[in-house]
Amino acid sequence: MKIEIIRLLWDILTYISISLTLFVLLPARYDKRKTRISALVLLGICSSGYLWSSMKYPVEGYIVYGILWLMVPVTVFAWKTSQYRDCRFLFTLCSAFTFGVSIHVVSWGIGRLMGREINLSICFQLLLSLGYLLYLYKIHPKYRSILENVKNGWKVLGAISFWHSIVLFLILGTVKIWESEKFIPAALIFCITTGFTYLLMGRSLILAVNNCAVRMRIQQMKEYEELVFVDELTGLLNRRALDHEMKRLEKARESFFYVMFDLNDLKRVNDEYGHFQGDVFIKKAADVLRDCGEKAIGAYRTGGDEFVLLFPDCEERSMEQKLKEIRDKCEAFYQYDNKSFGMALGYGKIEDYESDCIHNMLIRSDRDMYRNKVKMKKGSAEK
């Protein structure tokens, strides 16, 4: 009688370790504290019911009572309280069952081989279960991160883990395995193989999470770059991006053309037609620069009405031709209320960093742009 009670308590220990695996790994849908208390109460009631039924109406193997009193209620409760009710839950459930039962089988096999004493098996069960639960407690944050971030592949993993659970169930249902030592090596080999299988699946999940984290990091960096280096109104690069690029060019000692633009009469457009039309004027200018800067290093909005195009070094004749095309497009690209508005440009070039510097090049570009602006205003007044 005493041996029978010990055996039943041993079985209860296995079911409790399975249940705790579910409650540790699966994030709760409801209040955590209330869910944990409810889970402990449920385990107490179900364990008592299992013990009472097994003692009152003994049957061979007691596996039926284990399923009815412990596995079914715990599974339903875990499913009801879990955030996940798909193949992620199935994988976690089958994994918990497989590991719990594998620990049970391994401890039983070692106990039989070493002394045929159930007390020895229970000691191994306690040690293995304790180590297993401590390991679960350590990895459960990462496992929950896997559940949250990995969206694909759970059907395959659920099918594999379900297959392992069915095989283990058939092993447990075979009475001979508990009666003859010749089945012990096969049981131990299966449990060890199962462990390695789950290690491989876990490794795959970790790699999937790491890849997901890398993709998220890249996406975050792109979003951050847009916030830092992109002008919100026009979608062009901003002054910070221009300074960054010019420092790179200066460090690499690369020659380049610096073409600066200034909108004519933006203040007048804002005052007479409103800031909405002023923004339209600015956006039209940005579209013109995008069209002109197909071969440019970059197009930048550096201020309210100021823009810059950077071009790589080329022959002066080729650049002059390009500047002529740009001037024609900038002459009067925006029409509103029967009036035309454009923008002036000026340019400079730096090619010898020993005798020249970016600061002097910017001064030359600004003076050239100012002369062009005065010329455009005179031409507009004569018309």
Coordinates of N, CA and C in Angstrom, one line a residue, residues 88-311:
R88 N 1.2 27.6 -31.6 CA 2.2 28.0 -30.6 C 1.9 27.3 -29.3
F89 N 0.6 27.3 -29.0 CA 0.1 26.7 -27.8 C 0.3 25.1 -27.9
L90 N -0.1 24.6 -29.1 CA 0.1 23.1 -29.3 C 1.5 22.7 -29.1
F91 N 2.5 23.5 -29.7 CA 3.9 23.1 -29.6 C 4.3 23.2 -28.1
T92 N 3.9 24.2 -27.4 CA 4.3 24.3 -26.0 C 3.7 23.2 -25.2
L93 N 2.4 22.9 -25.4 CA 1.8 21.8 -24.7 C 2.5 20.4 -24.9
C94 N 2.7 20.1 -26.2 CA 3.3 18.8 -26.5 C 4.7 18.8 -26.0
S95 N 5.4 19.9 -26.1 CA 6.8 20.0 -25.6 C 6.8 19.7 -24.1
A96 N 5.9 20.3 -23.3 CA 5.8 20.1 -21.9 C 5.5 18.7 -21.6
F97 N 4.6 18.1 -22.3 CA 4.3 16.7 -22.1 C 5.5 15.8 -22.4
T98 N 6.1 16.0 -23.5 CA 7.3 15.2 -23.9 C 8.4 15.3 -22.9
F99 N 8.7 16.5 -22.5 CA 9.8 16.6 -21.5 C 9.5 16.0 -20.2
G100 N 8.3 16.3 -19.7 CA 7.8 15.8 -18.4 C 7.9 14.3 -18.4
V101 N 7.3 13.7 -19.4 CA 7.3 12.2 -19.5 C 8.7 11.6 -19.7
S102 N 9.5 12.3 -20.5 CA 10.9 11.8 -20.7 C 11.6 11.8 -19.4
I103 N 11.5 12.8 -18.6 CA 12.1 12.9 -17.3 C 11.6 11.7 -16.4
H104 N 10.3 11.4 -16.5 CA 9.8 10.3 -15.7 C 10.4 9.0 -16.2
V105 N 10.4 8.8 -17.5 CA 10.9 7.5 -18.0 C 12.4 7.4 -17.7
V106 N 13.2 8.5 -17.9 CA 14.6 8.4 -17.6 C 14.9 8.1 -16.1
S107 N 14.2 8.7 -15.2 CA 14.4 8.5 -13.8 C 14.0 7.1 -13.5
W108 N 12.9 6.6 -14.1 CA 12.5 5.2 -13.8 C 13.5 4.2 -14.3
G109 N 14.0 4.5 -15.6 CA 15.0 3.6 -16.1 C 16.3 3.5 -15.3
I110 N 16.8 4.7 -14.9 CA 18.0 4.7 -14.1 C 17.8 4.0 -12.7
G111 N 16.6 4.2 -12.1 CA 16.3 3.5 -10.9 C 16.2 2.0 -11.0
R112 N 15.6 1.6 -12.1 CA 15.6 0.1 -12.3 C 16.9 -0.5 -12.6
L113 N 17.8 0.2 -13.3 CA 19.1 -0.3 -13.6 C 20.0 -0.3 -12.4
M114 N 19.8 0.6 -11.5 CA 20.8 0.8 -10.4 C 20.3 0.0 -9.1
G115 N 19.0 -0.3 -9.0 CA 18.7 -0.9 -7.8 C 17.3 -1.4 -7.7
R116 N 16.5 -1.2 -8.7 CA 15.1 -1.6 -8.7 C 14.3 -1.0 -7.6
E117 N 14.7 0.1 -7.1 CA 14.0 0.7 -6.0 C 13.2 2.0 -6.5
I118 N 12.0 2.1 -6.2 CA 11.2 3.2 -6.6 C 11.6 4.5 -5.9
N119 N 12.2 4.4 -4.7 CA 12.6 5.5 -4.0 C 13.8 6.2 -4.8
L120 N 14.7 5.3 -5.3 CA 15.8 5.9 -6.1 C 15.3 6.6 -7.4
S121 N 14.3 6.0 -8.0 CA 13.7 6.7 -9.2 C 13.1 8.0 -8.8
I122 N 12.4 8.1 -7.7 CA 11.8 9.3 -7.3 C 12.8 10.4 -7.0
C123 N 14.0 10.0 -6.4 CA 15.1 10.9 -6.1 C 15.6 11.5 -7.4
F124 N 15.8 10.6 -8.4 CA 16.2 11.1 -9.7 C 15.2 12.0 -10.3
Q125 N 13.9 11.7 -10.2 CA 12.8 12.5 -10.7 C 12.8 13.9 -10.1
L126 N 13.0 13.9 -8.8 CA 13.0 15.2 -8.1 C 14.2 16.1 -8.6
L127 N 15.4 15.5 -8.7 CA 16.6 16.2 -9.1 C 16.4 16.7 -10.6
L128 N 16.0 15.8 -11.5 CA 15.8 16.2 -12.9 C 14.8 17.3 -13.0
S129 N 13.6 17.1 -12.3 CA 12.5 18.1 -12.4 C 13.0 19.4 -11.9
L130 N 13.7 19.4 -10.8 CA 14.1 20.7 -10.2 C 15.1 21.4 -11.2
G131 N 16.0 20.7 -11.7 CA 17.0 21.3 -12.7 C 16.2 21.8 -13.9
Y132 N 15.3 21.0 -14.4 CA 14.5 21.3 -15.5 C 13.7 22.6 -15.3
L133 N 13.0 22.7 -14.2 CA 12.2 23.9 -13.9 C 13.0 25.1 -13.7
L134 N 14.2 25.0 -13.1 CA 15.1 26.1 -12.9 C 15.6 26.6 -14.3
Y135 N 15.9 25.6 -15.2 CA 16.3 26.0 -16.5 C 15.1 26.7 -17.3
L136 N 13.9 26.2 -17.1 CA 12.7 26.9 -17.7 C 12.6 28.3 -17.2
Y137 N 12.7 28.5 -15.9 CA 12.6 29.8 -15.3 C 13.6 30.8 -15.9
K138 N 14.8 30.2 -16.2 CA 15.9 31.1 -16.8 C 15.6 31.4 -18.2
I139 N 15.1 30.5 -19.0 CA 14.9 30.8 -20.4 C 13.5 31.3 -20.8
H140 N 12.6 31.3 -19.9 CA 11.2 31.7 -20.2 C 11.0 33.1 -20.9
P141 N 11.8 34.1 -20.5 CA 11.7 35.4 -21.2 C 12.1 35.3 -22.6
K142 N 13.1 34.5 -22.9 CA 13.5 34.4 -24.3 C 12.5 33.5 -25.1
Y143 N 11.9 32.5 -24.5 CA 10.9 31.7 -25.1 C 9.7 32.5 -25.5
R144 N 9.3 33.4 -24.5 CA 8.1 34.3 -24.8 C 8.4 35.2 -25.9
S145 N 9.7 35.7 -26.0 CA 10.1 36.6 -27.1 C 10.0 35.8 -28.4
I146 N 10.3 34.5 -28.4 CA 10.2 33.7 -29.6 C 8.7 33.6 -30.0
L147 N 7.9 33.3 -29.0 CA 6.4 33.2 -29.3 C 5.9 34.5 -29.9
E148 N 6.4 35.6 -29.5 CA 5.9 36.9 -29.9 C 6.4 37.3 -31.3
N149 N 7.7 37.0 -31.6 CA 8.3 37.5 -32.8 C 8.3 36.6 -33.9
V150 N 8.3 35.2 -33.7 CA 8.3 34.3 -34.8 C 6.9 34.0 -35.2
K151 N 6.6 34.3 -36.4 CA 5.2 34.1 -36.9 C 5.0 32.9 -37.7
N152 N 6.0 32.4 -38.3 CA 5.9 31.2 -39.3 C 6.6 30.0 -38.7
G153 N 6.2 28.8 -39.2 CA 6.8 27.6 -38.9 C 6.2 26.8 -37.7
W154 N 5.2 27.4 -37.0 CA 4.7 26.8 -35.8 C 3.8 25.5 -36.2
K155 N 3.3 25.5 -37.4 CA 2.5 24.3 -37.8 C 3.4 23.1 -37.9
V156 N 4.6 23.3 -38.5 CA 5.5 22.2 -38.6 C 6.0 21.7 -37.2
L157 N 6.4 22.7 -36.4 CA 6.9 22.4 -35.0 C 5.8 21.7 -34.2
G158 N 4.6 22.2 -34.3 CA 3.5 21.6 -33.6 C 3.2 20.2 -34.0
A159 N 3.4 19.9 -35.3 CA 3.2 18.5 -35.8 C 4.3 17.6 -35.3
I160 N 5.5 18.1 -35.3 CA 6.6 17.3 -34.8 C 6.4 16.9 -33.3
S161 N 6.1 18.0 -32.5 CA 6.0 17.8 -31.1 C 4.8 16.9 -30.8
F162 N 3.7 17.0 -31.6 CA 2.5 16.2 -31.4 C 2.8 14.7 -31.7
W163 N 3.7 14.5 -32.7 CA 4.1 13.1 -33.0 C 4.9 12.5 -31.9
H164 N 5.8 13.3 -31.3 CA 6.6 12.8 -30.2 C 5.6 12.5 -29.0
S165 N 4.7 13.3 -28.8 CA 3.7 13.1 -27.6 C 2.9 11.8 -27.8
I166 N 2.5 11.5 -29.1 CA 1.7 10.3 -29.4 C 2.6 9.1 -29.1
V167 N 3.9 9.1 -29.6 CA 4.8 8.0 -29.4 C 5.0 7.7 -27.9
L168 N 5.2 8.8 -27.2 CA 5.4 8.6 -25.7 C 4.2 8.1 -25.0
F169 N 3.0 8.5 -25.5 CA 1.8 8.0 -24.9 C 1.6 6.5 -25.2
L170 N 2.0 6.1 -26.4 CA 2.0 4.7 -26.7 C 3.0 3.9 -25.9
I171 N 4.1 4.5 -25.6 CA 5.1 3.8 -24.7 C 4.6 3.6 -23.3
L172 N 4.0 4.7 -22.8 CA 3.4 4.6 -21.5 C 2.2 3.6 -21.4
G173 N 1.5 3.5 -22.5 CA 0.4 2.6 -22.5 C 0.8 1.2 -22.7
T174 N 2.1 0.9 -23.0 CA 2.5 -0.5 -23.1 C 3.0 -0.9 -21.7
V175 N 2.2 -1.8 -21.1 CA 2.5 -2.3 -19.7 C 3.8 -3.0 -19.6
K176 N 4.3 -3.7 -20.7 CA 5.5 -4.4 -20.6 C 6.7 -3.6 -20.3
I177 N 6.7 -2.3 -20.8 CA 7.8 -1.5 -20.6 C 8.2 -1.3 -19.1
W178 N 7.1 -1.4 -18.2 CA 7.3 -1.2 -16.8 C 7.7 -2.5 -16.1
E179 N 7.6 -3.6 -16.9 CA 7.8 -4.9 -16.2 C 9.2 -5.6 -16.6
S180 N 9.8 -5.2 -17.7 CA 11.0 -5.9 -18.2 C 12.1 -4.8 -18.4
E181 N 13.3 -5.2 -18.0 CA 14.4 -4.3 -18.2 C 14.9 -4.3 -19.6
K182 N 14.5 -5.2 -20.4 CA 15.0 -5.2 -21.8 C 14.4 -4.0 -22.6
F183 N 13.3 -3.4 -22.1 CA 12.8 -2.2 -22.8 C 13.4 -0.9 -22.4
I184 N 14.2 -1.0 -21.3 CA 14.8 0.3 -20.8 C 15.7 0.9 -21.8
P185 N 16.7 0.2 -22.4 CA 17.6 0.9 -23.4 C 16.8 1.6 -24.5
A186 N 15.8 1.0 -25.0 CA 15.0 1.6 -26.1 C 14.3 2.9 -25.6
A187 N 13.8 2.8 -24.4 CA 13.1 4.0 -23.8 C 14.1 5.1 -23.6
L188 N 15.2 4.8 -23.0 CA 16.2 5.8 -22.8 C 16.7 6.4 -24.1
I189 N 17.0 5.6 -25.1 CA 17.4 6.1 -26.4 C 16.4 7.0 -27.0
F190 N 15.1 6.6 -26.9 CA 14.0 7.5 -27.5 C 14.0 8.8 -26.8
C191 N 14.1 8.8 -25.5 CA 14.0 10.0 -24.7 C 15.2 10.9 -25.0
I192 N 16.4 10.4 -25.1 CA 17.6 11.1 -25.5 C 17.5 11.7 -26.9
T193 N 17.0 10.9 -27.8 CA 16.8 11.4 -29.2 C 15.8 12.5 -29.2
T194 N 14.7 12.4 -28.4 CA 13.7 13.5 -28.3 C 14.3 14.7 -27.8
G195 N 15.2 14.6 -26.8 CA 15.9 15.8 -26.2 C 16.7 16.5 -27.2
F196 N 17.5 15.7 -28.0 CA 18.3 16.4 -29.1 C 17.4 17.0 -30.1
T197 N 16.3 16.4 -30.5 CA 15.4 16.9 -31.4 C 14.9 18.3 -31.0
Y198 N 14.5 18.4 -29.7 CA 14.0 19.7 -29.2 C 15.1 20.7 -29.1
L199 N 16.3 20.3 -28.8 CA 17.5 21.2 -28.8 C 17.7 21.8 -30.2
L200 N 17.5 21.0 -31.3 CA 17.7 21.5 -32.6 C 16.5 22.4 -33.0
M201 N 15.3 22.1 -32.6 CA 14.2 23.0 -32.8 C 14.4 24.3 -32.1
G202 N 14.9 24.2 -30.8 CA 15.1 25.4 -30.1 C 16.2 26.3 -30.7
R203 N 17.2 25.6 -31.2 CA 18.3 26.4 -31.9 C 17.7 27.1 -33.2
S204 N 16.8 26.4 -33.9 CA 16.2 27.0 -35.1 C 15.4 28.2 -34.7
L205 N 14.6 28.1 -33.6 CA 13.8 29.2 -33.1 C 14.7 30.4 -32.7
I206 N 15.8 30.1 -32.0 CA 16.7 31.2 -31.6 C 17.2 31.9 -32.8
L207 N 17.7 31.1 -33.9 CA 18.2 31.7 -35.1 C 17.1 32.6 -35.8
A208 N 15.9 32.1 -35.7 CA 14.8 32.8 -36.4 C 14.5 34.1 -35.6
V209 N 14.6 34.1 -34.3 CA 14.4 35.3 -33.5 C 15.6 36.3 -33.7
N210 N 16.8 35.7 -33.8 CA 17.9 36.6 -34.1 C 17.8 37.3 -35.4
N211 N 17.4 36.5 -36.4 CA 17.2 37.1 -37.8 C 16.1 38.2 -37.7
C212 N 15.1 37.9 -37.0 CA 14.0 38.9 -36.8 C 14.5 40.1 -36.1
A213 N 15.3 39.9 -35.1 CA 15.8 41.1 -34.4 C 16.7 41.9 -35.3
V214 N 17.5 41.2 -36.1 CA 18.4 42.0 -37.0 C 17.6 42.8 -38.0
R215 N 16.5 42.1 -38.6 CA 15.6 42.9 -39.5 C 15.0 44.1 -38.8
M216 N 14.5 43.9 -37.6 CA 13.9 45.0 -36.9 C 14.9 46.1 -36.6
R217 N 16.1 45.7 -36.3 CA 17.2 46.7 -36.0 C 17.5 47.5 -37.3
I218 N 17.5 46.8 -38.4 CA 17.8 47.5 -39.7 C 16.6 48.4 -40.0
Q219 N 15.4 48.0 -39.8 CA 14.2 48.8 -40.0 C 14.3 50.0 -39.1
Q220 N 14.6 49.8 -37.8 CA 14.7 50.9 -36.9 C 15.8 51.9 -37.3
M221 N 16.9 51.4 -37.8 CA 18.0 52.3 -38.2 C 17.5 53.1 -39.5
K222 N 16.8 52.5 -40.3 CA 16.3 53.2 -41.5 C 15.3 54.3 -41.1
E223 N 14.4 54.0 -40.1 CA 13.5 55.0 -39.6 C 14.2 56.1 -38.9
Y224 N 15.2 55.7 -38.1 CA 16.0 56.7 -37.4 C 16.7 57.6 -38.4
E225 N 17.3 57.0 -39.5 CA 18.0 57.8 -40.5 C 17.0 58.7 -41.2
E226 N 15.8 58.3 -41.4 CA 14.8 59.2 -42.0 C 14.5 60.4 -41.1
L227 N 14.4 60.1 -39.8 CA 14.1 61.2 -38.9 C 15.3 62.1 -38.8
V228 N 16.5 61.6 -38.9 CA 17.7 62.5 -38.6 C 18.1 63.2 -39.9
F229 N 18.0 62.5 -41.1 CA 18.6 63.0 -42.3 C 17.7 63.4 -43.4
V230 N 16.4 63.3 -43.2 CA 15.4 63.6 -44.2 C 14.5 64.7 -43.8
D231 N 14.3 65.7 -44.8 CA 13.4 66.8 -44.6 C 12.0 66.3 -44.6
E232 N 11.2 66.7 -43.6 CA 9.8 66.1 -43.6 C 8.9 66.6 -44.7
L233 N 9.1 67.9 -45.0 CA 8.2 68.5 -46.0 C 8.4 68.0 -47.4
T234 N 9.7 68.0 -47.8 CA 10.0 67.7 -49.2 C 10.4 66.3 -49.4
G235 N 10.9 65.6 -48.4 CA 11.4 64.3 -48.6 C 12.9 64.3 -49.1
L236 N 13.5 65.5 -49.3 CA 14.9 65.6 -49.6 C 15.7 65.4 -48.4
L237 N 17.0 65.2 -48.6 CA 17.9 65.1 -47.4 C 18.1 66.5 -46.8
N238 N 18.4 66.6 -45.5 CA 18.4 67.9 -44.8 C 19.9 68.4 -44.7
R239 N 20.1 69.5 -43.9 CA 21.4 70.1 -43.7 C 22.3 69.1 -43.0
R240 N 21.8 68.4 -42.0 CA 22.6 67.4 -41.3 C 23.2 66.4 -42.2
A241 N 22.4 65.9 -43.2 CA 22.9 64.9 -44.1 C 23.9 65.6 -45.1
L242 N 23.7 66.8 -45.4 CA 24.7 67.5 -46.3 C 26.0 67.7 -45.6
D243 N 26.0 68.1 -44.3 CA 27.2 68.2 -43.6 C 28.0 66.9 -43.4
H244 N 27.2 65.8 -43.2 CA 27.8 64.5 -43.1 C 28.4 64.1 -44.4
E245 N 27.8 64.3 -45.5 CA 28.3 63.9 -46.8 C 29.6 64.8 -47.2
M246 N 29.5 66.1 -46.9 CA 30.7 66.9 -47.2 C 31.9 66.6 -46.4
K247 N 31.7 66.2 -45.1 CA 32.8 65.7 -44.3 C 33.4 64.5 -44.9
R248 N 32.5 63.6 -45.4 CA 33.0 62.4 -46.0 C 33.9 62.7 -47.2
L249 N 33.3 63.6 -48.1 CA 34.1 63.9 -49.3 C 35.4 64.6 -49.0
E250 N 35.4 65.5 -48.0 CA 36.6 66.1 -47.6 C 37.6 65.1 -47.0
K251 N 37.2 64.2 -46.2 CA 38.1 63.2 -45.6 C 38.7 62.3 -46.7
A252 N 37.9 62.0 -47.8 CA 38.3 61.2 -48.9 C 39.1 62.0 -49.9
R253 N 39.1 63.4 -49.8 CA 39.8 64.2 -50.7 C 39.2 64.1 -52.1
E254 N 37.9 64.0 -52.2 CA 37.2 63.8 -53.5 C 36.8 65.2 -54.0
S255 N 36.9 65.4 -55.3 CA 36.5 66.6 -55.9 C 35.0 66.6 -56.2
F256 N 34.3 67.7 -56.1 CA 32.8 67.7 -56.4 C 32.4 69.1 -56.7
F257 N 31.2 69.2 -57.3 CA 30.5 70.5 -57.6 C 29.4 70.7 -56.5
Y258 N 29.4 71.9 -56.1 CA 28.4 72.3 -55.1 C 27.5 73.3 -55.7
V259 N 26.2 73.0 -55.9 CA 25.2 73.8 -56.6 C 24.2 74.2 -55.6
M260 N 24.1 75.5 -55.3 CA 23.1 76.0 -54.3 C 22.0 76.7 -55.0
F261 N 20.8 76.6 -54.4 CA 19.6 77.2 -55.0 C 18.9 78.1 -53.9
D262 N 18.2 79.1 -54.4 CA 17.4 80.0 -53.4 C 16.1 80.4 -54.1
L263 N 15.0 80.1 -53.5 CA 13.7 80.4 -54.1 C 13.5 81.9 -54.1
N264 N 13.0 82.4 -55.3 CA 12.7 83.8 -55.4 C 11.3 84.1 -54.9
D265 N 11.2 85.1 -54.1 CA 9.9 85.6 -53.6 C 9.1 84.6 -52.8
L266 N 9.8 83.7 -52.0 CA 9.0 82.8 -51.2 C 8.2 83.6 -50.1
K267 N 8.8 84.6 -49.6 CA 8.1 85.5 -48.6 C 6.9 86.1 -49.2
R268 N 7.0 86.6 -50.4 CA 5.9 87.2 -51.1 C 4.7 86.2 -51.3
V269 N 5.1 85.0 -51.7 CA 4.1 83.9 -51.8 C 3.4 83.6 -50.5
N270 N 4.2 83.5 -49.5 CA 3.6 83.3 -48.1 C 2.6 84.4 -47.7
D271 N 3.1 85.7 -47.9 CA 2.3 86.8 -47.5 C 1.0 87.0 -48.3
E272 N 1.1 86.8 -49.6 CA 0.0 87.1 -50.5 C -1.0 86.0 -50.6
Y273 N -0.4 84.7 -50.6 CA -1.3 83.6 -50.9 C -1.4 82.6 -49.8
G274 N -0.7 82.8 -48.7 CA -0.7 81.9 -47.6 C 0.4 80.9 -47.5
H275 N 0.7 80.4 -46.3 CA 1.8 79.4 -46.2 C 1.5 78.1 -46.9
F276 N 0.2 77.8 -47.1 CA 0.0 76.5 -47.8 C 0.5 76.6 -49.2
Q277 N 0.3 77.7 -49.9 CA 0.9 77.9 -51.2 C 2.4 78.0 -51.2
G278 N 2.9 78.6 -50.1 CA 4.4 78.6 -49.9 C 4.9 77.2 -49.8
D279 N 4.2 76.3 -49.1 CA 4.7 74.9 -49.0 C 4.6 74.2 -50.4
V280 N 3.6 74.5 -51.1 CA 3.5 74.0 -52.5 C 4.6 74.4 -53.3
F281 N 5.0 75.7 -53.2 CA 6.1 76.3 -53.9 C 7.4 75.5 -53.6
I282 N 7.6 75.2 -52.3 CA 8.8 74.5 -51.8 C 8.8 73.1 -52.4
K283 N 7.7 72.4 -52.3 CA 7.6 71.0 -52.8 C 7.8 71.0 -54.3
K284 N 7.3 72.0 -55.1 CA 7.6 72.0 -56.5 C 9.1 72.1 -56.8
A285 N 9.7 73.0 -56.0 CA 11.2 73.2 -56.1 C 11.9 71.8 -55.9
A286 N 11.5 71.1 -54.9 CA 12.1 69.8 -54.5 C 11.9 68.8 -55.7
D287 N 10.7 68.9 -56.3 CA 10.5 68.0 -57.5 C 11.4 68.3 -58.6
V288 N 11.6 69.6 -58.9 CA 12.6 70.1 -59.9 C 14.0 69.6 -59.7
L289 N 14.4 69.7 -58.4 CA 15.7 69.3 -58.0 C 15.9 67.7 -58.1
R290 N 14.9 67.0 -57.8 CA 14.9 65.6 -58.0 C 15.1 65.2 -59.5
D291 N 14.4 66.0 -60.3 CA 14.5 65.7 -61.8 C 15.9 66.1 -62.3
C292 N 16.4 67.2 -61.7 CA 17.7 67.7 -62.2 C 18.9 66.8 -61.6
G293 N 18.6 66.2 -60.5 CA 19.7 65.6 -59.7 C 19.8 64.1 -59.9
E294 N 19.4 63.6 -61.1 CA 19.4 62.1 -61.2 C 20.8 61.5 -61.1
K295 N 21.8 62.3 -61.5 CA 23.2 61.8 -61.4 C 24.0 62.5 -60.3
A296 N 23.3 63.2 -59.4 CA 23.9 63.9 -58.3 C 24.2 62.9 -57.2
I297 N 25.2 63.4 -56.3 CA 25.5 62.6 -55.1 C 24.3 62.7 -54.2
G298 N 23.6 63.8 -54.1 CA 22.4 64.0 -53.3 C 21.8 65.3 -53.5
A299 N 20.5 65.4 -53.1 CA 19.7 66.6 -53.2 C 19.3 67.0 -51.8
Y300 N 19.5 68.2 -51.4 CA 19.3 68.6 -50.0 C 18.5 69.9 -49.9
R301 N 17.6 69.9 -48.8 CA 17.0 71.2 -48.4 C 17.7 71.7 -47.2
T302 N 18.4 72.8 -47.3 CA 19.3 73.2 -46.2 C 18.6 74.3 -45.3
G303 N 17.5 74.9 -45.8 CA 16.9 75.9 -45.0 C 15.5 76.1 -45.5
G304 N 14.8 77.2 -45.1 CA 13.4 77.4 -45.6 C 13.3 77.5 -47.1
D305 N 14.1 78.3 -47.7 CA 14.0 78.4 -49.2 C 15.3 78.1 -49.9
E306 N 16.2 77.4 -49.2 CA 17.5 77.1 -49.7 C 17.7 75.6 -50.0
F307 N 18.3 75.3 -51.2 CA 18.5 73.9 -51.6 C 19.9 73.7 -52.1
V308 N 20.4 72.5 -52.1 CA 21.7 72.2 -52.6 C 21.7 70.9 -53.4
L309 N 22.5 70.9 -54.5 CA 22.8 69.6 -55.2 C 24.3 69.4 -55.2
L310 N 24.7 68.2 -54.9 CA 26.1 67.8 -55.0 C 26.3 66.9 -56.2
F311 N 27.3 67.3 -57.0 CA 27.6 66.5 -58.2 C 29.0 66.0 -58.1

